[in-house]
XYZ file of C-alpha atoms in Angstrom:
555
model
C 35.741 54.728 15.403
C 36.368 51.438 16.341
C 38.083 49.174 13.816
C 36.029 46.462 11.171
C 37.312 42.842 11.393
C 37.896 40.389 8.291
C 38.881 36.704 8.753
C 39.170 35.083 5.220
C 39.078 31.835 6.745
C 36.875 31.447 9.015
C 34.535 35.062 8.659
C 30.791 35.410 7.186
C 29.840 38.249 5.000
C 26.297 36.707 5.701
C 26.084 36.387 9.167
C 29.498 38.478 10.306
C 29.346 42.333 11.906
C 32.844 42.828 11.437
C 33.487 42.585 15.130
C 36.618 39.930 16.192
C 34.038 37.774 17.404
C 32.043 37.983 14.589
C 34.165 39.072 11.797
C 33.653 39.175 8.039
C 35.053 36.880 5.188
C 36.256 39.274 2.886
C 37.518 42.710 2.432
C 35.264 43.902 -0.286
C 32.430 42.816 2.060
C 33.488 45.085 4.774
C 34.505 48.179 2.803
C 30.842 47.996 0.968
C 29.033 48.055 4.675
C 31.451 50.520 6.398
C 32.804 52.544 3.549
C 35.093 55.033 6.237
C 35.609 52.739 8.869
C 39.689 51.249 10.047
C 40.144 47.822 8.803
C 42.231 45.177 10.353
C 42.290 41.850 8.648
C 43.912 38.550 8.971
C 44.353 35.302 6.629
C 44.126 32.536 9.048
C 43.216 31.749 12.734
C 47.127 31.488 12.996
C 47.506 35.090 11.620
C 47.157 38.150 13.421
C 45.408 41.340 12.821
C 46.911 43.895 10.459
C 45.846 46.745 8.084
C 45.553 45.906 4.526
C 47.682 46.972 2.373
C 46.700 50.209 -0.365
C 46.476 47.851 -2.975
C 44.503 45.182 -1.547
C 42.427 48.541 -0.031
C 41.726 49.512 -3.873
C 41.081 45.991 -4.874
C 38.207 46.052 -2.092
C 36.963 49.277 -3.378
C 36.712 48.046 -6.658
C 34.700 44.793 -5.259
C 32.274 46.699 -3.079
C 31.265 49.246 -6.401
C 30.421 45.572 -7.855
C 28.619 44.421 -4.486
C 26.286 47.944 -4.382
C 26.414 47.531 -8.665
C 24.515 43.917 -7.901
C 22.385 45.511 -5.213
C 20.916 48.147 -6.615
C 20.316 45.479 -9.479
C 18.764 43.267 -7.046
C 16.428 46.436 -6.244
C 15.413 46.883 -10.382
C 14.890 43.194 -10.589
C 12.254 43.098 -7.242
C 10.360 46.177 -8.299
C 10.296 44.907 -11.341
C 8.707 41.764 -10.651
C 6.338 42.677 -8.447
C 5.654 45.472 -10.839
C 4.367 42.395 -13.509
C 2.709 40.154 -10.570
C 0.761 42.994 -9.605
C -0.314 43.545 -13.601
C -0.727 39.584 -13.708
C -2.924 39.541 -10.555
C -4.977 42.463 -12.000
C -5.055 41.014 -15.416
C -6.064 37.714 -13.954
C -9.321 39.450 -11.517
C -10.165 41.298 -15.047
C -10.595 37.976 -16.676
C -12.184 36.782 -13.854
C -14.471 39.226 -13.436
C -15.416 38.806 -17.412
C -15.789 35.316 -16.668
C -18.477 35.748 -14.540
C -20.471 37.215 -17.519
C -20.414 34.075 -19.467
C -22.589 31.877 -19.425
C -22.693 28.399 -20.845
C -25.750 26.757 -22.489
C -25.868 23.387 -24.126
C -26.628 23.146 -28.048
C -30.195 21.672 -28.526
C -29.108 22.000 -32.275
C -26.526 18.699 -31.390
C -27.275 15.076 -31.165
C -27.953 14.226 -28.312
C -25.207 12.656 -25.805
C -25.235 9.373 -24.708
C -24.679 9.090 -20.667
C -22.293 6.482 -19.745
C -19.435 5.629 -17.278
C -15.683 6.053 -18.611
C -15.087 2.511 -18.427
C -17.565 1.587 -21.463
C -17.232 4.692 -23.743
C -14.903 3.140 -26.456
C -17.643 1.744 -28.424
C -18.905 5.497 -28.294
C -16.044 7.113 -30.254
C -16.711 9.592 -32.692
C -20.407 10.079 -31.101
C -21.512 12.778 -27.932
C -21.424 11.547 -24.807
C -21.915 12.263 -21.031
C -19.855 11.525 -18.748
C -19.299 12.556 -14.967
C -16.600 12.355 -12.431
C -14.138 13.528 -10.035
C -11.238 15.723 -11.187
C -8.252 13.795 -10.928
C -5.918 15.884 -12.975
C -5.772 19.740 -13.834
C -3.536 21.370 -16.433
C -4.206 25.261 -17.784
C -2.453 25.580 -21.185
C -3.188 29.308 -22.374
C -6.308 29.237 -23.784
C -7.069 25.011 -23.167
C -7.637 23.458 -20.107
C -7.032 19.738 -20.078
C -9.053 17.729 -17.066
C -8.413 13.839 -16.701
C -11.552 12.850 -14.748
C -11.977 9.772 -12.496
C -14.993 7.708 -11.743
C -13.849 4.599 -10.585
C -14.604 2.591 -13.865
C -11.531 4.276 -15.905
C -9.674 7.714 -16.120
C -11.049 10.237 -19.671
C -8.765 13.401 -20.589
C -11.504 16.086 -21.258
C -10.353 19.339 -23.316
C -11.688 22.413 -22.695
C -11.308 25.226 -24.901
C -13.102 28.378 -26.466
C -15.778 29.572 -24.564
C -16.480 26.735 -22.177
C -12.824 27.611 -21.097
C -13.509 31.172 -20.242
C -16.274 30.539 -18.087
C -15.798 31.301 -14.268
C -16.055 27.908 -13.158
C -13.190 26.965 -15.575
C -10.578 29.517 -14.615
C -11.453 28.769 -10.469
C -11.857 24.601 -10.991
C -9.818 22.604 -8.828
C -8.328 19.036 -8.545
C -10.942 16.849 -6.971
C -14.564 18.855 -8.113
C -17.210 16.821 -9.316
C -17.642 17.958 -12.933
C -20.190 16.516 -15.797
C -18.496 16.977 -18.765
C -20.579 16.670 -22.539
C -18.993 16.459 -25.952
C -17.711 14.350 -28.633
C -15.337 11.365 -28.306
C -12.430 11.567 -30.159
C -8.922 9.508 -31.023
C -5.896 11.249 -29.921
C -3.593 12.764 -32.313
C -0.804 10.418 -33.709
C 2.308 10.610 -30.929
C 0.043 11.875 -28.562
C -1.500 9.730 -25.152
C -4.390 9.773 -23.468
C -5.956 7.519 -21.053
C -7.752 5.020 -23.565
C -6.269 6.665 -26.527
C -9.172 9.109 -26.909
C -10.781 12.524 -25.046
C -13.721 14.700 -24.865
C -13.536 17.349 -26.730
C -16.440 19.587 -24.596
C -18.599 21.670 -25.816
C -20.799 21.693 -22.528
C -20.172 21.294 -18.985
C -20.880 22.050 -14.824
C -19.720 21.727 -11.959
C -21.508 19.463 -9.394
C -19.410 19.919 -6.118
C -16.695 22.003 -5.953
C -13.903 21.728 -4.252
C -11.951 24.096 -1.951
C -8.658 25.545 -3.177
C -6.299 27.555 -0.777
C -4.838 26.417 1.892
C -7.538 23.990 2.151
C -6.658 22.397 -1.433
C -6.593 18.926 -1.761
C -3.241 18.523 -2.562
C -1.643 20.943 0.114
C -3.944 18.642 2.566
C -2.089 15.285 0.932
C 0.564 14.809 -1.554
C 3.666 12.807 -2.773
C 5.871 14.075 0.446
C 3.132 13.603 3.046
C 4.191 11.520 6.279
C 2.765 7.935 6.464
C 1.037 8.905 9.398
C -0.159 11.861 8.069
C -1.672 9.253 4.991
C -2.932 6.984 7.221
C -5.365 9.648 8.993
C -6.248 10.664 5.905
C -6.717 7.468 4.415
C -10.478 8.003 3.116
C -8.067 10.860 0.699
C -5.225 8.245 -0.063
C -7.990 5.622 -1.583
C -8.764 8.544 -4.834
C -5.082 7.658 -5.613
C -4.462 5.703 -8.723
C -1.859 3.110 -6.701
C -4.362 2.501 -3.672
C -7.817 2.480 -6.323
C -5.513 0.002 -8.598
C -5.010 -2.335 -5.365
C -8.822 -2.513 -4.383
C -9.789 -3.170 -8.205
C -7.268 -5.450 -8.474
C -8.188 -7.236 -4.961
C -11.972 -7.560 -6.498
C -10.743 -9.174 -9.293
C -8.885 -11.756 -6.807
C -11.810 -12.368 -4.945
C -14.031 -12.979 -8.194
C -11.124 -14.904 -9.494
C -10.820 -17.545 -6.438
C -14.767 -17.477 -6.275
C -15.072 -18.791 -9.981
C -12.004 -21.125 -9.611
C -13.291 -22.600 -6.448
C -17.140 -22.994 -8.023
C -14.932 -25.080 -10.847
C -13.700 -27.535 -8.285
C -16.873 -28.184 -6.517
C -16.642 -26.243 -3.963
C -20.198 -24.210 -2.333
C -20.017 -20.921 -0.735
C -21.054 -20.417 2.537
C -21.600 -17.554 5.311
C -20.068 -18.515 8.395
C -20.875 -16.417 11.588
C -18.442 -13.659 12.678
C -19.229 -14.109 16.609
C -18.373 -17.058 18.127
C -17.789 -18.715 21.680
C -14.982 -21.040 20.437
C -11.525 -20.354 19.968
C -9.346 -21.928 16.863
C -6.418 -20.270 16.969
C -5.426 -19.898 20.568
C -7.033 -17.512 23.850
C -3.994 -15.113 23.853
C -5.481 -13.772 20.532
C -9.056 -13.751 21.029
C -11.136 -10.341 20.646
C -13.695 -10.526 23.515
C -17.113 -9.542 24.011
C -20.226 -9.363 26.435
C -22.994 -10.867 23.995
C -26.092 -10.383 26.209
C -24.403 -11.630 29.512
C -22.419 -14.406 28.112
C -18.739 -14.499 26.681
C -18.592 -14.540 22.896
C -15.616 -13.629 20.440
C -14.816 -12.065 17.184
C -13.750 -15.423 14.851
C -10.319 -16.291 14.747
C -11.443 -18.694 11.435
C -14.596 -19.690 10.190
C -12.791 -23.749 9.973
C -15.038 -25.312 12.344
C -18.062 -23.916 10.890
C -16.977 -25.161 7.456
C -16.293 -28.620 8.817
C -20.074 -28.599 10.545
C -21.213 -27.873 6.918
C -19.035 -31.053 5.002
C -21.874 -33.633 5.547
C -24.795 -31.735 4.121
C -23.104 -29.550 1.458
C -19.918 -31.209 0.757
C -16.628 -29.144 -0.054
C -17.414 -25.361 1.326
C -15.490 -22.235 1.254
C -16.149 -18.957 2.357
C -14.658 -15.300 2.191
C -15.230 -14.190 5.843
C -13.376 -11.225 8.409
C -11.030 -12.876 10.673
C -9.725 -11.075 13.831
C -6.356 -11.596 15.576
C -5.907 -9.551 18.650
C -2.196 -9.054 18.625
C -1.201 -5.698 19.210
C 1.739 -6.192 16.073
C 2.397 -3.347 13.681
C 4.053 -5.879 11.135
C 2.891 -6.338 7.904
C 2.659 -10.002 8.915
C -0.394 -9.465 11.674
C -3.127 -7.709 10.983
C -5.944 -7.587 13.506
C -8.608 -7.786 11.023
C -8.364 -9.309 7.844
C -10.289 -11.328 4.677
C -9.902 -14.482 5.357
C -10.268 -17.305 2.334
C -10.959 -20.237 3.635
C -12.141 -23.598 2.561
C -12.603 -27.442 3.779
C -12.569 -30.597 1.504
C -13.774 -33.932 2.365
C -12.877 -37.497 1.903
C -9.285 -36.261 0.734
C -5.444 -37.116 1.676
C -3.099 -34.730 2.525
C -1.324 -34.832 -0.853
C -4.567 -34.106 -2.391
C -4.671 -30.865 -0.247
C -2.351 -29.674 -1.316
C -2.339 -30.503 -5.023
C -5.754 -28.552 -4.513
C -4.093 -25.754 -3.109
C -1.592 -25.623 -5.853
C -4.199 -25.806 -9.088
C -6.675 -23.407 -7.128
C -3.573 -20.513 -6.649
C -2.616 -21.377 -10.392
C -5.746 -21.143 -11.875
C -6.930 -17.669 -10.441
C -3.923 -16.498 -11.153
C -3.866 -17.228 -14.816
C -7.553 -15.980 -14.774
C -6.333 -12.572 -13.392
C -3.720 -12.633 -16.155
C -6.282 -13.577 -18.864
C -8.569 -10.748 -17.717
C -7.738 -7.562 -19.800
C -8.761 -5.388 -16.848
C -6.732 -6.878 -14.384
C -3.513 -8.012 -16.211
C -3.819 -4.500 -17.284
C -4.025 -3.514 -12.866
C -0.711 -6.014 -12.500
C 1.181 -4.503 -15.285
C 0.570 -1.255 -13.651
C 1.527 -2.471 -9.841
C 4.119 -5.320 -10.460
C 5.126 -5.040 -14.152
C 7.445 -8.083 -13.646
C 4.943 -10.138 -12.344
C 4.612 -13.882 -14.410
C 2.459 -16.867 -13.501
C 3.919 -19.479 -10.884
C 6.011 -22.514 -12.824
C 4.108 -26.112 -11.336
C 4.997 -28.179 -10.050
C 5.738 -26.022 -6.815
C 8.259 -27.423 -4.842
C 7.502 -29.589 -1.545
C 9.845 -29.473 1.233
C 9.552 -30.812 5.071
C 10.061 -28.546 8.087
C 12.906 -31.134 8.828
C 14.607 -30.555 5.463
C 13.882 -26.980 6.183
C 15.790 -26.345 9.509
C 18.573 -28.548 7.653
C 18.714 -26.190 4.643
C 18.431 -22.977 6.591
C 21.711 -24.677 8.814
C 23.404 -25.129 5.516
C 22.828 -22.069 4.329
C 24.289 -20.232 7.731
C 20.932 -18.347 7.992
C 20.395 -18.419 11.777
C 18.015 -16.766 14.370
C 17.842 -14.493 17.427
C 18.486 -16.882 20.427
C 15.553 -16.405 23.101
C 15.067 -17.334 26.675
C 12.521 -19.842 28.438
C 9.925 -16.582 28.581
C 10.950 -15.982 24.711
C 13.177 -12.603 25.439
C 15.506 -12.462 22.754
C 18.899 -12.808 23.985
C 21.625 -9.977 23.655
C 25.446 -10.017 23.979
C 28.032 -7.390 25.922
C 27.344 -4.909 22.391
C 23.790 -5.051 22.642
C 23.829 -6.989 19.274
C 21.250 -10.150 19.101
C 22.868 -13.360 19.641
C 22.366 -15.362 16.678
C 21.627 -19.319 16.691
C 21.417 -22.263 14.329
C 18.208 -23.386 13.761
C 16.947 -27.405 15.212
C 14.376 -29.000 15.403
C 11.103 -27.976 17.141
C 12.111 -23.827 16.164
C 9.327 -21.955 15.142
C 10.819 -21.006 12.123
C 10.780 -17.040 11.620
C 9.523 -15.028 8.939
C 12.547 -13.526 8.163
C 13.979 -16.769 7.425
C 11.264 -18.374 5.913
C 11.666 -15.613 3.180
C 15.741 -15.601 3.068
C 15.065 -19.418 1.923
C 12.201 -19.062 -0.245
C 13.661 -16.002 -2.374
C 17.047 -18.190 -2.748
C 15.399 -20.831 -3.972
C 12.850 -18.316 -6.016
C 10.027 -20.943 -6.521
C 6.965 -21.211 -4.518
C 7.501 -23.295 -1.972
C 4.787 -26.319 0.240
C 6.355 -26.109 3.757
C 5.307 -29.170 5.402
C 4.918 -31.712 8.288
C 5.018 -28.888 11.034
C 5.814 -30.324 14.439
C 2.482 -30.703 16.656
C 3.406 -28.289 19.509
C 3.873 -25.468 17.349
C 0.615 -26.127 15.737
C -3.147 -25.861 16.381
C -5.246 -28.700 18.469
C -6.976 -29.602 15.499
C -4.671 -31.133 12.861
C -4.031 -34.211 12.256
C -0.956 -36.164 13.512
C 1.886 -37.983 11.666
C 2.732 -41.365 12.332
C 5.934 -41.214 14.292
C 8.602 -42.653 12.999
C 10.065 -43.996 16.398
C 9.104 -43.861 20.071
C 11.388 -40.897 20.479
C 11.480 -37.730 18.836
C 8.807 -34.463 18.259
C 5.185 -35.189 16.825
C 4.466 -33.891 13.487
C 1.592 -32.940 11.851
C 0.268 -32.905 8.311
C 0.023 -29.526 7.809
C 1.280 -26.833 5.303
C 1.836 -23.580 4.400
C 2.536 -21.906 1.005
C 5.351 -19.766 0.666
C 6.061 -17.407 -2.001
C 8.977 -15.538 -3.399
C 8.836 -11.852 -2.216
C 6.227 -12.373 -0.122
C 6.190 -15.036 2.412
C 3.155 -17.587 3.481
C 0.050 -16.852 1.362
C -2.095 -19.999 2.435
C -1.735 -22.249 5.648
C -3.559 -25.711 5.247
C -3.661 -28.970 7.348
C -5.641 -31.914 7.701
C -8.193 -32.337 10.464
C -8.262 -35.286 13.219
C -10.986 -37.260 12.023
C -10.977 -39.496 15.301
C -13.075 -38.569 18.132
C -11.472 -39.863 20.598
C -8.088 -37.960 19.684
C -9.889 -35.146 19.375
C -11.186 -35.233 22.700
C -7.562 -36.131 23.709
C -6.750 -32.708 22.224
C -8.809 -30.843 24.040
C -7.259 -32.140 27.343
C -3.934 -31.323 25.994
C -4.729 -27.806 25.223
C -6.509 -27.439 28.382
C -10.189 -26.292 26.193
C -13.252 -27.239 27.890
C -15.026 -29.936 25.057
C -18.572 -28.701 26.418
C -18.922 -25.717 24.334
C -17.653 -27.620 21.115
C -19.933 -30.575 21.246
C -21.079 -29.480 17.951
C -17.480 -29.538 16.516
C -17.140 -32.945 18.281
C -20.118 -34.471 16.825
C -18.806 -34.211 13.119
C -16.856 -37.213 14.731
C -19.348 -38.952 16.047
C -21.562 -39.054 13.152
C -20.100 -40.380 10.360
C -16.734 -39.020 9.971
C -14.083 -38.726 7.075
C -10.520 -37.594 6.706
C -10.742 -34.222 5.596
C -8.652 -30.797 5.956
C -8.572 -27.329 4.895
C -7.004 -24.709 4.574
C -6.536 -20.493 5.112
C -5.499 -17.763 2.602
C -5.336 -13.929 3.860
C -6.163 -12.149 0.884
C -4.032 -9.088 1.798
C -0.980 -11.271 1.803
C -2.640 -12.606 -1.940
C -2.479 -9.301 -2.913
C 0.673 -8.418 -2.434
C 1.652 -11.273 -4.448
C 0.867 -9.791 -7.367
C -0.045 -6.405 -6.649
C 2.901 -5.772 -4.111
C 0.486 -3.548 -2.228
C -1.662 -4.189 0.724
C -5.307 -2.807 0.880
């Protein structure tokens, strides 16, 4: 009989055979799986091979009674258990069998219930009522079964208990059913919670759709742990979540906000088109399309629209889909997106953006005044508080000299904008000067430092679009700049990008040359000139950047 081998420093009773290749850790170990065999065992991988001693022999003996003491234990404990999940699972397709013979009728004898959605059933307390829903939330508690249901208006903890409890539809229900639930409305208990501070108690209910459980379950198809890509597949699922139904209520509420806010100030709503045969923004990010044999493209911006509409309607806005094809997977580019946009007349730049300022002030504090959605903030930003004004005005000049002063620099890039890399493979980083395109990253180093929303102004014209109007220069050298702005917040970055508009028509048309845009197929744009024109500007606010302002969530 070839001998057993034990290494106690580097062996495996788990994975070991007791061969010297693949030896066991201990002693005990070896005498318990080859009770007659030769042992030959060594301390270290210095050591060599020898017999153990009689004592450490008995002392193995002893251990390997304890090893097959445990095993057979092991054994009881199995046979045991499976002994009870077999009574379990036959006690549990008993009960469901009984189940089956129950069946649940609503009490004429009762008042009868009011319908309504969970949002409005406070006043309702203390009277029956009907509600229906999905099933967000499933708990079995012996004999009570506690459902929080869902129906987009609020979230209602139903009990269930007695006989509409023992029904078969109760013991097989599962998350994400369609139930109708009817009973009475009641306060919770004193130290207890509920959604609303009351709950159902039932006394009648059915299910409407069920849904599947198994491997097919909701919650084995998503949950907590799922992979983002998995999420965003499944993103249809993701939207019954509390976080991502919180961030579309809450984004309503911003839209209805602005649209009140901007009503207040004048301002009419319009409905720009969405396909257009001008650019605004630039070619290299134009969606294009054949519309009935000619060239046409998904809007960039609705701005030249809103400018056509100045004259007969005065100050316009509109909430319209903008499209940016830019194949970016930032949170900064999106290819389609809500874009707020609005143009004012017969204003200075200073007035546009004290506009901008009160109009971002005052639908915020109408969001916070708004028990529904201060209630949505608390829940997504709980530190959230309402801008301090004035909001602080700085110029792209006193920018680049801050961000210098502040040693936050920028990955150097060559003539074909290639960033540039040194012997390590490490970006080279830069100072920043004058005429930079000043990067997000940096834009939100300086505007969390100074942790105050922040006017970034007086952009220089070649980083800028055709359209906005010109500063004087200050001498006959030196970049062009433009009055134009953006908004930066804390946290987030640029919310709203404004400018004013050339009002000449002759610069305009100077413009165009510049930018190499044929004026032909914006004669209409050009006219606004021509007839009667005005200084005027405008501005752009993406609404999923808004809401992650103060829901720090995207939609």
């Amino acid at each position: 009989m070839s001998a057993i081998y034990v290494n106690e420093s580097a062996g495996s009773d788990e994975t070991g055979k007791g061969t010297p290749e693949q030896p066991y850790q201990t002693l005990a170990f070896a005498v318990y799986s080859h009770p007659d065999a030769k042992y030959l065992i060594r301390k270290d991988a210095a050591g060599t091979y020898e017999e153990p001693t009689q004592s450490a022999l008995k002392k193995a003996k002893k251990g390997a009674d304890g090893i097959e003491r445990k095993r057979k234990k092991a054994e009881e404990l199995a046979e045991r258990e499976a002994k009870e999940t077999a009574e379990a699972r036959e006690r549990k397709e008993r009960r469901l069998e009984e189940s089956k013979k129950i069946v649940l009728e609503e009490d004429r004898s009762l008042p009868a219930a009011v319908k309504s959605k969970i949002g409005n059933v406070t006043p309702l307390r203390w009277k029956r009522v009907k509600v229906s829903g999905w099933v967000h939330r499933l708990r079995d508690q012996k004999e009570i079964i506690f459902v929080v249901l869902r129906d987009g208006t609020g979230y209602l903890q139903c009990v269930l208990s007695g006989k509409v409890a023992q029904t078969y539809e109760a013991l097989t229900l599962t998350l994400e059913s369609t139930i109708e639930v009817v009973g009475t409305l009641t306060t919770v208990a004193e130290g207890q919670t509920a959604p609303g501070g009351h709950e159902l108690a039932v006394d009648y209910w059915r299910v409407l759709g069920a849904s599947p459980g198994g491997e097919d379950a909701f919650t084995n198809r998503l949950n907590e742990k799922s992979d983002p890509s998995i999420r965003a597949d499944l993103r249809h699922l993701v939207l019954r979540g509390s976080t991502a139904s919180a961030v579309l209520k809450l984004r309503a509420a911003l839209l209805n906000a602005f649209r009140q806010t901007l009503i207040e100030h004048d301002l009419l709503e319009v409905t720009p088109p969405c396909l257009v045969q001008t650019q605004v923004e630039g070619g290299a990010t134009l969606f294009k399309l054949d519309y009935y044999g000619q060239p046409a493209f998904l809007t960039q911006s609705s701005q030249l629209y809103l400018e056509t509409c100045l004259p007969s309607l005065g100050d316009v806005f509109c909430v319209q889909e903008s499209f940016r094809a830019e194949n970016s997977h930032t949170r900064r580019h999106l290819s389609e997106y809500t874009h707020l946009e609005a143009e004012l007349a017969f204003i200075t730049f200073d007035d546009l953006m004290n506009h901008i300022e009160a109009v971002i002030c005052e639908t915020v504090n109408k969001l916070l005044q708004d028990p529904r959605s201060a209630a949505l903030i608390k829940q997504l930003n709980p530190t959230f508080a309402a801008p301090e004004r004035p909001f602080l005005r700085l110029s792209y000049v006193d920018a680049i000299k801050w961000l210098n002063e502040h040693d936050i620099k920028h990955e150097a890039e060559d003539a074909q904008g290639n960033v540039i890399k040194d012997e390590q493979g490490n970006p080279v980083m830069v100072e920043h000067k004058v005429g930079d395109d000043i990067a997000e990253a940096a834009e939100r180093r300086m505007t969390d430092i100074l942790a105050r929303p922040v006017f970034l102004y007086g952009f220089p014209a070649d980083l800028k679009a055709f359209y906005m109007k010109k500063m004087p220069k200050s001498g006959a050298d030196g970049p062009t700049f433009t009055e134009s702005c953006d908004l930066l917040m804390p946290g987030v970055g640029e919310i709203v990008g404004g400018s004013m508009r050339i009002s000449d028509e002759r610069e305009l048309l100077e413009a165009y040359k510049r930018e190499g845009i044929d004026p032909a197929p914006y004669y209409w744009f050009t006219d606004q000139r021509k007839y009667g024109t005005c200084e005027h500007g405008g501005y752009g606010l993406g609404v999923e950047d808004m809401c992650r302002w103060p829901g720090r969530a995207t939609p």
